[in-house]
PDB file of C-alpha atoms in Angstrom:
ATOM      1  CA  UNK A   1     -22.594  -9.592  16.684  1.00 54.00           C
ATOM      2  CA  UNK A   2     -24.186  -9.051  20.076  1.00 57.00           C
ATOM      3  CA  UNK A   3     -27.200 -10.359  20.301  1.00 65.00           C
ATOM      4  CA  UNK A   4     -29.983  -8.469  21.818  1.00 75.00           C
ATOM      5  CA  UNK A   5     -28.516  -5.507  20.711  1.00 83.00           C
ATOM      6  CA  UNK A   6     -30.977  -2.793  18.908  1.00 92.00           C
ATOM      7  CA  UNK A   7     -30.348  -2.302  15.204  1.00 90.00           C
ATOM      8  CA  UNK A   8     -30.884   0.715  12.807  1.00 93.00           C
ATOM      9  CA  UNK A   9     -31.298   1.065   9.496  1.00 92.00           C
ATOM     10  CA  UNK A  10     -28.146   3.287   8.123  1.00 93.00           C
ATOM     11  CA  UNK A  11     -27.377   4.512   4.151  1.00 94.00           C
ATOM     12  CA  UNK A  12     -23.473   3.492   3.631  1.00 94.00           C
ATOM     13  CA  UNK A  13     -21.679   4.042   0.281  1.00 96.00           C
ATOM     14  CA  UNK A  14     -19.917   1.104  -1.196  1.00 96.00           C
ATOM     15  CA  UNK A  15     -18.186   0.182  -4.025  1.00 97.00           C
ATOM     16  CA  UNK A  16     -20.700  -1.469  -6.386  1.00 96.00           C
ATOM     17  CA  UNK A  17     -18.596  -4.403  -7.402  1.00 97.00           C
ATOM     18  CA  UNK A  18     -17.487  -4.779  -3.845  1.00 96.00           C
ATOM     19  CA  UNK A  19     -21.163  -5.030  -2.556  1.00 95.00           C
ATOM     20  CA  UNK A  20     -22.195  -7.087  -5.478  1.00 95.00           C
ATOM     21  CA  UNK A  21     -19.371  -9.805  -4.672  1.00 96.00           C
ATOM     22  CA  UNK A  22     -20.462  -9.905  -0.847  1.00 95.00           C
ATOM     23  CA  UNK A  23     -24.141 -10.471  -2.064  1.00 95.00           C
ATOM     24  CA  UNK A  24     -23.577 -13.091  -3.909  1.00 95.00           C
ATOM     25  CA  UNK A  25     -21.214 -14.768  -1.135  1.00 95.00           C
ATOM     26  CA  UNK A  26     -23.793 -14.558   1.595  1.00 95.00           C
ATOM     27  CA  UNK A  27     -26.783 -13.804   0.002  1.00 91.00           C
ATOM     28  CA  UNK A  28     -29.316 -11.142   0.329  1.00 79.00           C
ATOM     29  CA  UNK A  29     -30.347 -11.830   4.213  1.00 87.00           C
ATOM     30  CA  UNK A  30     -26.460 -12.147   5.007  1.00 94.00           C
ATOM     31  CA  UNK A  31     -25.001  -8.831   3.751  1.00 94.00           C
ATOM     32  CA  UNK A  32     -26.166  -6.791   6.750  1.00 93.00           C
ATOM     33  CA  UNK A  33     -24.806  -9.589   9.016  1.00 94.00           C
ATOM     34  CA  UNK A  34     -21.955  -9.355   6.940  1.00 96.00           C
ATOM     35  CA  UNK A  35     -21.168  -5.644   7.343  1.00 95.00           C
ATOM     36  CA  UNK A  36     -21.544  -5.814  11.046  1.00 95.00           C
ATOM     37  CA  UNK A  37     -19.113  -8.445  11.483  1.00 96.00           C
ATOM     38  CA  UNK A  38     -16.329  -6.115   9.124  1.00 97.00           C
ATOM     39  CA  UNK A  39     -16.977  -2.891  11.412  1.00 97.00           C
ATOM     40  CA  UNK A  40     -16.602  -5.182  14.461  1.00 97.00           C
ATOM     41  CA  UNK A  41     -13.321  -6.753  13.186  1.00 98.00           C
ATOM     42  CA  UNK A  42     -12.238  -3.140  12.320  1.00 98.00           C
ATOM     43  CA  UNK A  43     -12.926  -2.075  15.855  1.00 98.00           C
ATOM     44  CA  UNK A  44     -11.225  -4.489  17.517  1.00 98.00           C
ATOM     45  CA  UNK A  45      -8.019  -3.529  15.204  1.00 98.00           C
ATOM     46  CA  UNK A  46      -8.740   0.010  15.731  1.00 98.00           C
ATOM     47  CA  UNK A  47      -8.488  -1.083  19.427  1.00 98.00           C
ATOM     48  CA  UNK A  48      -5.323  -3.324  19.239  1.00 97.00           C
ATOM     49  CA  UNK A  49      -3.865  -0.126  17.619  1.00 97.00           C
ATOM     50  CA  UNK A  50      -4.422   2.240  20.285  1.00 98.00           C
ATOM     51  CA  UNK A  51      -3.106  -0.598  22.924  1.00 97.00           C
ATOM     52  CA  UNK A  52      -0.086  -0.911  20.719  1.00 95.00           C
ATOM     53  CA  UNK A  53       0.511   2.852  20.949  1.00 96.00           C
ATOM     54  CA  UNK A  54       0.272   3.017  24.875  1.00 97.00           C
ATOM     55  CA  UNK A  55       2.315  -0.104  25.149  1.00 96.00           C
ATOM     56  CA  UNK A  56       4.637   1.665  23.585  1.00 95.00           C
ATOM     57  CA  UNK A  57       4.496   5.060  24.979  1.00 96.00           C
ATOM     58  CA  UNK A  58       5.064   3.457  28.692  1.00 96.00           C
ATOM     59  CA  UNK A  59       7.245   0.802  28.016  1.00 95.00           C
ATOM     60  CA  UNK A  60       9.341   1.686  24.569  1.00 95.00           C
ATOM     61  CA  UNK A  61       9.425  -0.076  21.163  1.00 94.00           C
ATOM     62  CA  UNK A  62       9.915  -3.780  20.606  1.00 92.00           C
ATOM     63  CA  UNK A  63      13.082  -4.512  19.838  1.00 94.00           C
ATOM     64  CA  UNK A  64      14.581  -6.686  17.074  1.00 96.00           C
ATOM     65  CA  UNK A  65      16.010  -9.012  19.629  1.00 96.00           C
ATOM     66  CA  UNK A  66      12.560  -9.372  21.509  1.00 95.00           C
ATOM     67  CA  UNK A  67      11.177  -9.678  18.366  1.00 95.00           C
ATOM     68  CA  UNK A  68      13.110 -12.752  17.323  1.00 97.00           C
ATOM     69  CA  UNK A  69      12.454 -14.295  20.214  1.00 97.00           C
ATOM     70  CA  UNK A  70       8.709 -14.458  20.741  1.00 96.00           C
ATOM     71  CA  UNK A  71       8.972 -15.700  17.151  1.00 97.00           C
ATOM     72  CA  UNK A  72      11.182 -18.978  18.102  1.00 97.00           C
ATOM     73  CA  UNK A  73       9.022 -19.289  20.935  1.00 97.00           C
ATOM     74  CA  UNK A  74       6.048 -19.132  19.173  1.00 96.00           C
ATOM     75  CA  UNK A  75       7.421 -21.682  16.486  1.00 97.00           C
ATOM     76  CA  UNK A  76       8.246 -23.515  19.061  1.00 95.00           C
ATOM     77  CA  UNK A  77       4.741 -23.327  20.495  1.00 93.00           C
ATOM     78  CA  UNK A  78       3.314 -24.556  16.981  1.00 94.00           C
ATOM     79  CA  UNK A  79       5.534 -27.308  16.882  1.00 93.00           C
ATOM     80  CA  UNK A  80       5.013 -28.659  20.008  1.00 92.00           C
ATOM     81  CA  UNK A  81       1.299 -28.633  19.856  1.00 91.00           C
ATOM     82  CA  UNK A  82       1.482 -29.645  16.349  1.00 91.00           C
ATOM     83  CA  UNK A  83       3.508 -33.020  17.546  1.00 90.00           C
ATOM     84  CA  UNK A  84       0.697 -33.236  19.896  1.00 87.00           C
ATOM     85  CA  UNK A  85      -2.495 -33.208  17.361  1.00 82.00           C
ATOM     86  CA  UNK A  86      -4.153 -30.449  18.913  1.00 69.00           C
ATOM     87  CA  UNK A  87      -4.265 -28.627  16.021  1.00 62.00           C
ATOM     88  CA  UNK A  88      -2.933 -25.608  17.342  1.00 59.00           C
ATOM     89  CA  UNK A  89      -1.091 -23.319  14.596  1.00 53.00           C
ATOM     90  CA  UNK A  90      -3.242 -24.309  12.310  1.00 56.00           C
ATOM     91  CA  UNK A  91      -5.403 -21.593  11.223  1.00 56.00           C
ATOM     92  CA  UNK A  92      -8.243 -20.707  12.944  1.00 54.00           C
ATOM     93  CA  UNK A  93     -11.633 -21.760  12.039  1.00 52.00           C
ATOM     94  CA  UNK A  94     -14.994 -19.288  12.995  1.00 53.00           C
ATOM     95  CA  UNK A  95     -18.003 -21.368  13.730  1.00 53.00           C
ATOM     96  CA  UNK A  96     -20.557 -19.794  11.386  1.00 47.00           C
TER      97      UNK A  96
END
């Protein structure tokens, strides 16, 4: 969340078992925190998603071939830095 920024109260609908599951992960004072950070990860996907479809619109589809090969290379990547004990390709941990 960015901080400084002004907040509002808003009225959202949400499934009750849904809500009541969140609540009890975070607690009461975390579920608002908890919402933002959904709508802001859903924004930046709604976001990826419209880069995706200019990418594609100027420069074409991905291919199968080009595909396959950011996939080696990116195994490749994982192993190397694997090998090395950075850690990376491991999955990513937030700091809370």
């Amino acid at each position: 969340m960015v901080s400084g920024m002004a907040t509002k109260k808003y009225t959202v609908t949400l499934p009750e078992e849904l809500a009541e599951e969140i609540r009890q992960e975070v607690g009461s004072g975390g579920f608002s925190a908890y919402v933002t950070r959904a709508i802001e990860r859903q924004r930046e996907q709604d976001r990826l998603g419209e880069l995706v479809t200019w990418l594609e619109e100027e420069h074409g589809f991905v291919t199968e071939d080009e595909l396959a090969s950011a996939e080696a290379e990116r195994r490749e990547f994982e192993r190397h830095f694997t090998a090395q004990g950075t850690g990376v390709g491991e999955p990513h941990r937030r700091a809370s």
